[in-house]
Amino acid sequence: MAKYLLLKHYRGAPASVNDVPMDRWTPEEISAHLGYMNDFAARLKETGEFVDSQALTPQGAWVRYDGEGRPPVTDGPFAETKDLIAGWMIIDVDTYERAVELAGELSAAPGAGGKPIHEWLEVRPFMSASQHTIAE
Amino acid sequence: MNEAQLRGLTPSVLGILVRRGADFAAAEDAVQDALVEAIRVWPTDPPRDPKGWLVTAAWRKFLDATRADAARRRREDIVDEEPAPGPTPGADDTLRLYFLCAHPSLTPSSAVALTLRAVGGLTTRQIARAYLVPEATMAQRISRAKRTVSGVRFDRPGDVATVLRVLYLVFNEGYSGDVDLAAEAIRLTRQLAAAIDHPEVAGLLALMLLHHARRAARTGPDGGLVPLAEQDRNRWDTRMIAEGVVILQAALARDRLGEYQAQAAIAALHADAPTAEETDWVQIVEWYDELVRLTDNPVVRLNRAVAVGEADGPRAGLAALATLDDSLPRHTAVAAYLHERDGDPTTAARLYAEAAHKAGNLAERDHLTRRAARLNAHR
């Protein structure tokens, strides 16, 4: 019973095995990919392990406080070299092994040529918020 | 009758429906519906016999649901017979439910969810909020769990240890959302202790009470974790401690020691000390030796090293720690603490910072970071 974030990157992750950008796929391959992702989420809802899934646009900016009475400073868009997050799925599973197993399945989503992308996904455990564990 | 008392009737009502021939999954749904109706109706129209009211309401809901389901028409052979009224052995029903909901074929998270709903009478929404998952996810988890145990015979005795593990997990979750899971775990363990005479059930109940009694003192005004040695002992719940001690002593007198009784004995020794300095660490180490013998759990050995550090000095604690795998959770935090006690703030500060970096719990991380910062500031 722990939550994990499965993080997908536009940029910054190691290169995937089937590393062809999506705009070079056929429309059918794109449909197959999106269908796989939807089926995966639906299956996790069915097993009672799904928490959340969101996609992010590649656009964005850095923002920071700039002192009393002044508008926040913005900087952007992100430079080409930056680590850029594309989206995530949050799962609630019994073990770390299960989280890795599911990330592996997600990474097998089909890409160019209908073959698995073998995309690198980041698996990050959530920090537990419980203040009540017996071990003191 | 408050909501907790109302929910206390859940297991026996459910047990009665199942014994009348309802299948577990359908009966469980019907009891949930009846509970919801009771919460709505009772404030203005309280029943004279709450349990009888619930049985009648749940049975009616079960019949309605069954009749509505054409595919289940053949079941009406059973349900059309008017069941015999009269008293029923509630304790056995309750016990069977605990065993079923903690059945070994279920994953821990499924067993926890099913226990909270079918034994605890919580709604799916409450359980989902407590575990911070969408309600639809929790609903699926519960219905899958019900399917998993649907083939299990309801009349076979189960293993108490599996039930205790589930209740221990619920207790450790504490509270988030609108349900206090620690309090709920205590309620369910109390109910189990009333249904079965078993020293480890009593041991777990004592452990929970002794631990829960310190809850108010465990959090500082800023929301941060206050370690045991620094807690304001006036804020401990002495009534709850006394109850835990009485339950523990009765269990220990049975001479069938188990891990929960041993853990409770350690908690009782802490509760017994008027100040941290007066803690009987020698006896605590002896109990840890018992626990190691009973469980051979590496986390227990780690906690034992802390106790050894208090009983025989930090060097002895560090020597005990050196024999353990340093990849154990909290190993670095323990090392930091023992080095601090040994008068080496530089090493301690470095290790506290490292332990904070590894911590998997928010309150713990903040606590360790503060300790590192405090030592760094005084150098």
Short mmCIF file of N, CA and C in Angstrom, two decimals, chain A residues 1 3 45-51 92 94 126-136, chain B residues 107-109 131-134 137 140-141 144 168 171-172 211 214-215 218 231 360-362:
data_model
loop_
_atom_site.label_atom_id
_atom_site.label_comp_id
_atom_site.label_asym_id
_atom_site.label_seq_id
_atom_site.Cartn_x
_atom_site.Cartn_y
_atom_site.Cartn_z
N MET A 1 0.82 -1.19 0.00
CA MET A 1 0.00 0.00 0.00
C MET A 1 0.86 1.24 0.00
N LYS A 3 2.14 4.56 -2.69
CA LYS A 3 1.91 5.23 -3.97
C LYS A 3 3.24 5.48 -4.68
N LYS A 45 -7.62 0.70 -13.19
CA LYS A 45 -8.85 1.08 -12.47
C LYS A 45 -9.56 -0.19 -12.03
N GLU A 46 -9.56 -1.18 -12.92
CA GLU A 46 -10.22 -2.45 -12.65
C GLU A 46 -9.55 -3.19 -11.48
N THR A 47 -8.22 -3.11 -11.38
CA THR A 47 -7.54 -3.82 -10.29
C THR A 47 -7.53 -3.02 -9.00
N GLY A 48 -8.03 -1.78 -9.04
CA GLY A 48 -8.04 -0.97 -7.83
C GLY A 48 -6.68 -0.40 -7.49
N GLU A 49 -5.85 -0.15 -8.52
CA GLU A 49 -4.51 0.37 -8.28
C GLU A 49 -4.30 1.76 -8.87
N PHE A 50 -5.32 2.28 -9.56
CA PHE A 50 -5.18 3.55 -10.26
C PHE A 50 -5.47 4.74 -9.34
N VAL A 51 -4.63 5.75 -9.40
CA VAL A 51 -4.89 6.96 -8.62
C VAL A 51 -5.11 8.16 -9.54
N ASP A 92 -1.28 3.02 -6.79
CA ASP A 92 -1.27 2.65 -5.37
C ASP A 92 -1.19 1.13 -5.33
N ASP A 94 0.80 -2.74 -3.72
CA ASP A 94 1.24 -3.39 -2.48
C ASP A 94 2.75 -3.40 -2.32
N PHE A 126 6.24 7.78 -3.32
CA PHE A 126 5.72 8.93 -2.57
C PHE A 126 6.27 8.89 -1.15
N MET A 127 6.44 10.04 -0.60
CA MET A 127 6.77 10.14 0.81
C MET A 127 5.50 9.83 1.62
N SER A 128 5.61 8.96 2.60
CA SER A 128 4.44 8.65 3.42
C SER A 128 4.13 9.83 4.34
N ALA A 129 2.83 10.10 4.53
CA ALA A 129 2.45 11.24 5.36
C ALA A 129 2.01 10.81 6.75
N SER A 130 2.02 9.49 6.99
CA SER A 130 1.55 8.99 8.28
C SER A 130 2.46 9.45 9.41
N GLN A 131 1.85 9.87 10.52
CA GLN A 131 2.65 10.29 11.68
C GLN A 131 2.52 9.24 12.77
N HIS A 132 2.07 8.06 12.42
CA HIS A 132 1.57 7.21 13.49
C HIS A 132 2.23 5.84 13.56
N THR A 133 3.31 5.61 12.82
CA THR A 133 3.87 4.26 12.84
C THR A 133 4.36 3.89 14.23
N ILE A 134 4.20 2.62 14.57
CA ILE A 134 4.50 2.18 15.93
C ILE A 134 6.00 2.28 16.24
N ALA A 135 6.85 2.03 15.26
CA ALA A 135 8.29 2.12 15.50
C ALA A 135 8.65 3.55 15.90
N GLU A 136 9.18 3.72 17.07
CA GLU A 136 9.51 5.07 17.54
C GLU A 136 10.98 5.17 17.84
N THR B 107 -4.52 -9.67 -1.14
CA THR B 107 -3.32 -8.85 -0.92
C THR B 107 -3.57 -8.00 0.32
N PRO B 108 -2.49 -7.49 0.96
CA PRO B 108 -2.69 -6.69 2.17
C PRO B 108 -3.66 -5.51 1.96
N SER B 109 -3.50 -4.79 0.82
CA SER B 109 -4.36 -3.62 0.63
C SER B 109 -5.83 -4.02 0.44
N TYR B 131 -7.31 6.59 2.40
CA TYR B 131 -6.11 6.10 1.73
C TYR B 131 -5.73 6.94 0.51
N LEU B 132 -6.41 8.07 0.35
CA LEU B 132 -6.09 9.03 -0.70
C LEU B 132 -6.05 8.39 -2.09
N VAL B 133 -7.08 7.63 -2.40
CA VAL B 133 -7.24 7.11 -3.75
C VAL B 133 -8.65 7.46 -4.22
N PRO B 134 -8.89 7.48 -5.55
CA PRO B 134 -10.24 7.79 -6.03
C PRO B 134 -11.25 6.77 -5.52
N THR B 137 -11.55 3.65 -7.61
CA THR B 137 -10.46 2.69 -7.40
C THR B 137 -10.74 1.84 -6.17
N GLN B 140 -13.49 -0.69 -6.78
CA GLN B 140 -12.99 -1.85 -7.54
C GLN B 140 -12.19 -2.77 -6.63
N ARG B 141 -11.36 -2.17 -5.79
CA ARG B 141 -10.51 -2.98 -4.91
C ARG B 141 -11.39 -3.84 -4.00
N ARG B 144 -13.36 -6.57 -6.06
CA ARG B 144 -12.44 -7.67 -6.41
C ARG B 144 -12.15 -8.55 -5.20
N TYR B 168 -3.11 -4.32 12.42
CA TYR B 168 -1.86 -3.59 12.69
C TYR B 168 -1.58 -2.60 11.55
N PHE B 171 -3.94 0.35 11.86
CA PHE B 171 -3.52 1.22 12.96
C PHE B 171 -2.35 2.11 12.54
N ASN B 172 -1.39 1.52 11.87
CA ASN B 172 -0.19 2.26 11.49
C ASN B 172 -0.44 3.35 10.45
N HIS B 211 0.24 2.80 22.67
CA HIS B 211 0.84 3.68 21.68
C HIS B 211 -0.05 4.90 21.42
N ARG B 214 -0.12 8.05 23.68
CA ARG B 214 0.94 9.07 23.58
C ARG B 214 0.73 10.00 22.40
N ARG B 215 -0.38 9.81 21.66
CA ARG B 215 -0.53 10.53 20.40
C ARG B 215 -0.46 12.05 20.56
N ARG B 218 2.98 13.39 20.80
CA ARG B 218 3.91 13.02 19.74
C ARG B 218 4.09 14.14 18.71
N GLN B 231 9.03 14.01 24.88
CA GLN B 231 7.59 14.25 24.99
C GLN B 231 7.19 14.74 26.38
N GLY B 360 11.55 7.90 4.12
CA GLY B 360 10.39 7.69 3.27
C GLY B 360 9.13 8.28 3.88
N ASN B 361 9.29 9.00 4.96
CA ASN B 361 8.15 9.56 5.67
C ASN B 361 8.40 11.04 5.93
N LEU B 362 7.39 11.85 5.64
CA LEU B 362 7.54 13.30 5.67
C LEU B 362 7.90 13.83 7.06
#
